[in-house]
């Protein structure tokens, strides 16, 4: 399908950035690692969700926490019009913009919509048929409340029957990566207190959907292993998720990387490669 059949809109939280700010430079490095190493690990989950909802031409997708835009690209490849909102990691949006412009083409609306005011323009009230979050719930304290707030904003004024898909980590015993992350998240406890990281709860997704007043339609599980050629790539990939930011703030990169390396040891093969088997959940619902 030609690029002219697909449109895209990106919602950015902030405008210009100071490239010499050390904190922003570190964020930019993690964004690069996310895009080059980690982001593709979620493709099996994204493809399973799009297959489950029958995504195709004519669909209008709004992704919450779109990051560097791989989920948007997959949706656009199925013929959908796509919009992306990213309120937590705005440094990733530059990658999403470049990808969408080079693959999808310039949006018919004249370009990406930037700024908080774009939520109203890009939300389902303007015609989106699917609101989806591929940022898995269930690994950091307060992530359910944060997702609930974004969902409420996205669904404000939504048409009845707007489809919603939420995703989350599966049971801890079936998610090797969550255990590795928790080992490093404990470094934040002296500062943030116990519970800076958490295990996924059985009803995490249902609780968020219920609080949003959604009607549940179904759910599923997807095998989504994280594979890396070596421990260095694994550490960089896991650091890029943002799930260890509290630990990084409480200690330093070297200490967090050391904890990750030790936790990764049981999953490291004789050739140095790392394989973390995981199962993720998704929940399908609709606005009422």
GROMACS .gro file of C-alpha atoms in nm:
model
  288
    1UNK     CA    1   0.000   0.000   0.000
    2UNK     CA    2   0.135   0.345  -0.090
    3UNK     CA    3   0.239   0.598   0.169
    4UNK     CA    4  -0.038   0.833   0.057
    5UNK     CA    5  -0.296   0.605   0.220
    6UNK     CA    6  -0.143   0.640   0.564
    7UNK     CA    7  -0.130   0.949   0.783
    8UNK     CA    8   0.050   1.017   1.108
    9UNK     CA    9   0.041   1.266   1.391
   10UNK     CA   10   0.283   1.286   1.683
   11UNK     CA   11   0.207   1.450   2.016
   12UNK     CA   12   0.514   1.593   2.189
   13UNK     CA   13   0.523   1.716   2.545
   14UNK     CA   14   0.806   1.967   2.518
   15UNK     CA   15   0.955   2.172   2.241
   16UNK     CA   16   1.321   2.266   2.200
   17UNK     CA   17   1.595   2.091   2.397
   18UNK     CA   18   1.940   2.203   2.511
   19UNK     CA   19   2.172   1.946   2.358
   20UNK     CA   20   2.461   2.036   2.591
   21UNK     CA   21   2.269   1.951   2.909
   22UNK     CA   22   2.441   1.638   3.054
   23UNK     CA   23   2.111   1.490   3.168
   24UNK     CA   24   1.965   1.534   2.821
   25UNK     CA   25   2.275   1.386   2.663
   26UNK     CA   26   2.237   1.077   2.883
   27UNK     CA   27   1.871   1.059   2.790
   28UNK     CA   28   1.966   1.084   2.423
   29UNK     CA   29   2.214   0.797   2.461
   30UNK     CA   30   1.949   0.580   2.626
   31UNK     CA   31   1.704   0.673   2.350
   32UNK     CA   32   1.957   0.554   2.093
   33UNK     CA   33   2.004   0.226   2.280
   34UNK     CA   34   1.627   0.181   2.302
   35UNK     CA   35   1.588   0.229   1.930
   36UNK     CA   36   1.887   0.018   1.826
   37UNK     CA   37   1.870  -0.262   2.086
   38UNK     CA   38   1.556  -0.289   2.298
   39UNK     CA   39   1.252  -0.162   2.112
   40UNK     CA   40   1.221  -0.454   1.871
   41UNK     CA   41   1.183  -0.699   2.161
   42UNK     CA   42   0.817  -0.597   2.183
   43UNK     CA   43   0.733  -0.668   1.818
   44UNK     CA   44   0.573  -1.009   1.893
   45UNK     CA   45   0.339  -0.836   2.139
   46UNK     CA   46   0.253  -0.557   1.897
   47UNK     CA   47   0.189  -0.793   1.607
   48UNK     CA   48  -0.027  -1.020   1.825
   49UNK     CA   49  -0.240  -0.726   1.938
   50UNK     CA   50  -0.289  -0.593   1.586
   51UNK     CA   51  -0.382  -0.940   1.463
   52UNK     CA   52  -0.627  -0.986   1.750
   53UNK     CA   53  -0.815  -0.663   1.675
   54UNK     CA   54  -0.796  -0.716   1.297
   55UNK     CA   55  -0.613  -0.390   1.234
   56UNK     CA   56  -0.618  -0.287   0.870
   57UNK     CA   57  -0.696  -0.010   0.620
   58UNK     CA   58  -0.938   0.246   0.757
   59UNK     CA   59  -0.835   0.199   1.120
   60UNK     CA   60  -0.725   0.508   1.312
   61UNK     CA   61  -0.475   0.431   1.589
   62UNK     CA   62  -0.367   0.642   1.884
   63UNK     CA   63  -0.073   0.491   2.074
   64UNK     CA   64  -0.007   0.610   2.428
   65UNK     CA   65   0.362   0.612   2.513
   66UNK     CA   66   0.456   0.562   2.149
   67UNK     CA   67   0.828   0.603   2.219
   68UNK     CA   68   1.038   0.581   1.903
   69UNK     CA   69   0.738   0.481   1.696
   70UNK     CA   70   0.792   0.117   1.602
   71UNK     CA   71   0.438   0.026   1.703
   72UNK     CA   72   0.311   0.311   1.486
   73UNK     CA   73   0.514   0.187   1.190
   74UNK     CA   74   0.370  -0.162   1.224
   75UNK     CA   75   0.018  -0.018   1.234
   76UNK     CA   76   0.086   0.205   0.934
   77UNK     CA   77   0.221  -0.097   0.748
   78UNK     CA   78  -0.122  -0.255   0.793
   79UNK     CA   79  -0.284   0.048   0.631
   80UNK     CA   80  -0.393   0.231   0.945
   81UNK     CA   81  -0.371   0.603   1.010
   82UNK     CA   82  -0.156   0.654   1.319
   83UNK     CA   83  -0.108   0.909   1.596
   84UNK     CA   84   0.141   0.891   1.880
   85UNK     CA   85   0.154   1.053   2.223
   86UNK     CA   86   0.467   1.045   2.440
   87UNK     CA   87   0.458   1.228   2.773
   88UNK     CA   88   0.729   1.044   2.968
   89UNK     CA   89   1.023   1.018   2.726
   90UNK     CA   90   0.999   1.303   2.474
   91UNK     CA   91   1.357   1.240   2.356
   92UNK     CA   92   1.229   0.932   2.171
   93UNK     CA   93   0.993   1.131   1.951
   94UNK     CA   94   1.270   1.252   1.720
   95UNK     CA   95   1.318   0.890   1.610
   96UNK     CA   96   0.945   0.844   1.563
   97UNK     CA   97   0.920   1.157   1.351
   98UNK     CA   98   1.204   1.053   1.122
   99UNK     CA   99   1.066   0.702   1.084
  100UNK     CA  100   0.714   0.815   1.003
  101UNK     CA  101   0.824   1.081   0.759
  102UNK     CA  102   1.059   0.849   0.572
  103UNK     CA  103   0.825   0.550   0.568
  104UNK     CA  104   0.473   0.692   0.582
  105UNK     CA  105   0.534   1.032   0.429
  106UNK     CA  106   0.429   1.377   0.538
  107UNK     CA  107   0.097   1.374   0.723
  108UNK     CA  108  -0.198   1.510   0.530
  109UNK     CA  109  -0.263   1.756   0.813
  110UNK     CA  110   0.058   1.944   0.729
  111UNK     CA  111   0.298   1.787   0.977
  112UNK     CA  112   0.325   1.645   1.327
  113UNK     CA  113   0.113   1.811   1.596
  114UNK     CA  114   0.343   1.918   1.880
  115UNK     CA  115   0.251   2.027   2.231
  116UNK     CA  116  -0.007   1.948   2.495
  117UNK     CA  117  -0.286   2.105   2.291
  118UNK     CA  118  -0.245   1.823   2.039
  119UNK     CA  119  -0.409   1.575   2.276
  120UNK     CA  120  -0.748   1.718   2.189
  121UNK     CA  121  -0.674   1.717   1.818
  122UNK     CA  122  -0.527   1.366   1.810
  123UNK     CA  123  -0.755   1.194   2.061
  124UNK     CA  124  -1.026   0.944   1.979
  125UNK     CA  125  -1.285   1.220   1.991
  126UNK     CA  126  -1.137   1.323   1.656
  127UNK     CA  127  -1.205   0.981   1.513
  128UNK     CA  128  -0.957   0.726   1.647
  129UNK     CA  129  -1.093   0.373   1.642
  130UNK     CA  130  -0.818   0.216   1.858
  131UNK     CA  131  -0.629   0.346   2.160
  132UNK     CA  132  -0.337   0.122   2.256
  133UNK     CA  133  -0.049   0.122   2.503
  134UNK     CA  134   0.251  -0.103   2.438
  135UNK     CA  135   0.435   0.018   2.749
  136UNK     CA  136   0.386  -0.294   2.963
  137UNK     CA  137   0.224  -0.237   3.300
  138UNK     CA  138   0.353  -0.406   3.612
  139UNK     CA  139   0.720  -0.331   3.675
  140UNK     CA  140   0.739   0.006   3.854
  141UNK     CA  141   0.546   0.156   4.142
  142UNK     CA  142   0.265   0.386   4.031
  143UNK     CA  143   0.264   0.277   3.668
  144UNK     CA  144  -0.105   0.185   3.684
  145UNK     CA  145  -0.203   0.531   3.803
  146UNK     CA  146   0.011   0.694   3.534
  147UNK     CA  147  -0.146   0.483   3.260
  148UNK     CA  148  -0.493   0.551   3.398
  149UNK     CA  149  -0.434   0.925   3.378
  150UNK     CA  150  -0.315   0.903   3.016
  151UNK     CA  151  -0.607   0.680   2.926
  152UNK     CA  152  -0.857   0.921   3.082
  153UNK     CA  153  -0.706   1.204   2.881
  154UNK     CA  154  -0.711   1.002   2.560
  155UNK     CA  155  -1.071   0.893   2.605
  156UNK     CA  156  -1.207   1.233   2.705
  157UNK     CA  157  -1.492   1.288   2.462
  158UNK     CA  158  -1.432   0.956   2.287
  159UNK     CA  159  -1.703   0.805   2.077
  160UNK     CA  160  -1.884   0.511   2.230
  161UNK     CA  161  -1.726   0.185   2.123
  162UNK     CA  162  -1.368   0.312   2.086
  163UNK     CA  163  -1.149   0.004   2.117
  164UNK     CA  164  -0.875   0.005   2.381
  165UNK     CA  165  -0.585  -0.239   2.427
  166UNK     CA  166  -0.362  -0.234   2.735
  167UNK     CA  167  -0.051  -0.447   2.780
  168UNK     CA  168   0.141  -0.571   3.082
  169UNK     CA  169   0.408  -0.804   3.213
  170UNK     CA  170   0.296  -1.160   3.265
  171UNK     CA  171   0.338  -1.365   3.586
  172UNK     CA  172   0.679  -1.306   3.750
  173UNK     CA  173   0.770  -1.673   3.722
  174UNK     CA  174   0.729  -1.650   3.343
  175UNK     CA  175   0.911  -1.318   3.293
  176UNK     CA  176   1.285  -1.353   3.335
  177UNK     CA  177   1.345  -0.990   3.244
  178UNK     CA  178   1.123  -0.861   3.525
  179UNK     CA  179   1.328  -1.052   3.782
  180UNK     CA  180   1.652  -0.913   3.640
  181UNK     CA  181   1.510  -0.561   3.649
  182UNK     CA  182   1.388  -0.600   4.008
  183UNK     CA  183   1.738  -0.702   4.118
  184UNK     CA  184   1.868  -0.365   4.000
  185UNK     CA  185   1.559  -0.169   4.108
  186UNK     CA  186   1.634  -0.259   4.470
  187UNK     CA  187   1.925  -0.016   4.455
  188UNK     CA  188   1.669   0.266   4.465
  189UNK     CA  189   1.512   0.153   4.793
  190UNK     CA  190   1.741   0.350   5.028
  191UNK     CA  191   1.618   0.667   4.856
  192UNK     CA  192   1.274   0.582   4.718
  193UNK     CA  193   1.180   0.328   4.985
  194UNK     CA  194   1.066  -0.033   4.941
  195UNK     CA  195   0.855  -0.101   4.635
  196UNK     CA  196   1.032   0.124   4.383
  197UNK     CA  197   1.003  -0.177   4.156
  198UNK     CA  198   0.722  -0.426   4.174
  199UNK     CA  199   0.599  -0.752   4.028
  200UNK     CA  200   0.303  -0.762   3.794
  201UNK     CA  201  -0.030  -0.824   3.964
  202UNK     CA  202  -0.282  -1.068   3.820
  203UNK     CA  203  -0.547  -0.798   3.774
  204UNK     CA  204  -0.331  -0.495   3.690
  205UNK     CA  205  -0.479  -0.443   3.344
  206UNK     CA  206  -0.834  -0.516   3.455
  207UNK     CA  207  -0.803  -0.265   3.739
  208UNK     CA  208  -0.695   0.014   3.504
  209UNK     CA  209  -0.968  -0.072   3.253
  210UNK     CA  210  -1.233  -0.086   3.524
  211UNK     CA  211  -1.127   0.251   3.667
  212UNK     CA  212  -1.158   0.397   3.316
  213UNK     CA  213  -1.512   0.262   3.282
  214UNK     CA  214  -1.427   0.029   2.994
  215UNK     CA  215  -1.617  -0.284   2.895
  216UNK     CA  216  -1.385  -0.585   2.885
  217UNK     CA  217  -1.390  -0.797   2.569
  218UNK     CA  218  -1.101  -1.041   2.601
  219UNK     CA  219  -0.736  -1.096   2.678
  220UNK     CA  220  -0.435  -1.294   2.566
  221UNK     CA  221  -0.075  -1.386   2.638
  222UNK     CA  222   0.224  -1.359   2.407
  223UNK     CA  223   0.573  -1.508   2.427
  224UNK     CA  224   0.810  -1.213   2.399
  225UNK     CA  225   1.171  -1.317   2.473
  226UNK     CA  226   1.452  -1.065   2.504
  227UNK     CA  227   1.763  -1.185   2.320
  228UNK     CA  228   2.102  -1.011   2.307
  229UNK     CA  229   2.438  -1.102   2.149
  230UNK     CA  230   2.625  -1.027   2.473
  231UNK     CA  231   2.586  -0.892   2.826
  232UNK     CA  232   2.693  -0.542   2.728
  233UNK     CA  233   2.404  -0.518   2.482
  234UNK     CA  234   2.166  -0.664   2.740
  235UNK     CA  235   2.268  -0.409   3.002
  236UNK     CA  236   2.238  -0.120   2.758
  237UNK     CA  237   1.901  -0.244   2.638
  238UNK     CA  238   1.756  -0.286   2.987
  239UNK     CA  239   1.892   0.051   3.101
  240UNK     CA  240   1.720   0.211   2.801
  241UNK     CA  241   1.373   0.099   2.914
  242UNK     CA  242   1.345   0.376   3.172
  243UNK     CA  243   1.246   0.117   3.433
  244UNK     CA  244   1.575   0.166   3.618
  245UNK     CA  245   1.576   0.545   3.633
  246UNK     CA  246   1.512   0.549   4.010
  247UNK     CA  247   1.807   0.316   4.067
  248UNK     CA  248   2.028   0.531   3.843
  249UNK     CA  249   1.928   0.841   4.038
  250UNK     CA  250   1.997   0.670   4.372
  251UNK     CA  251   2.338   0.530   4.275
  252UNK     CA  252   2.519   0.549   3.941
  253UNK     CA  253   2.533   0.373   3.606
  254UNK     CA  254   2.830   0.153   3.700
  255UNK     CA  255   2.657   0.015   4.010
  256UNK     CA  256   2.330  -0.053   3.828
  257UNK     CA  257   2.516  -0.217   3.538
  258UNK     CA  258   2.703  -0.440   3.786
  259UNK     CA  259   2.376  -0.555   3.947
  260UNK     CA  260   2.227  -0.624   3.605
  261UNK     CA  261   2.532  -0.823   3.500
  262UNK     CA  262   2.510  -1.044   3.807
  263UNK     CA  263   2.136  -1.098   3.759
  264UNK     CA  264   2.190  -1.183   3.390
  265UNK     CA  265   2.450  -1.451   3.462
  266UNK     CA  266   2.201  -1.745   3.480
  267UNK     CA  267   2.062  -1.643   3.139
  268UNK     CA  268   2.401  -1.608   2.967
  269UNK     CA  269   2.507  -1.885   2.730
  270UNK     CA  270   2.853  -2.029   2.673
  271UNK     CA  271   2.891  -1.802   2.369
  272UNK     CA  272   2.815  -1.495   2.580
  273UNK     CA  273   2.467  -1.439   2.439
  274UNK     CA  274   2.179  -1.357   2.672
  275UNK     CA  275   1.828  -1.503   2.646
  276UNK     CA  276   1.545  -1.385   2.873
  277UNK     CA  277   1.217  -1.574   2.814
  278UNK     CA  278   0.910  -1.361   2.889
  279UNK     CA  279   0.534  -1.376   2.860
  280UNK     CA  280   0.334  -1.055   2.824
  281UNK     CA  281  -0.041  -0.999   2.862
  282UNK     CA  282  -0.283  -0.783   2.670
  283UNK     CA  283  -0.640  -0.679   2.748
  284UNK     CA  284  -0.899  -0.578   2.488
  285UNK     CA  285  -1.180  -0.343   2.594
  286UNK     CA  286  -1.415  -0.073   2.462
  287UNK     CA  287  -1.539   0.261   2.584
  288UNK     CA  288  -1.907   0.275   2.678
   0.00000   0.00000   0.00000
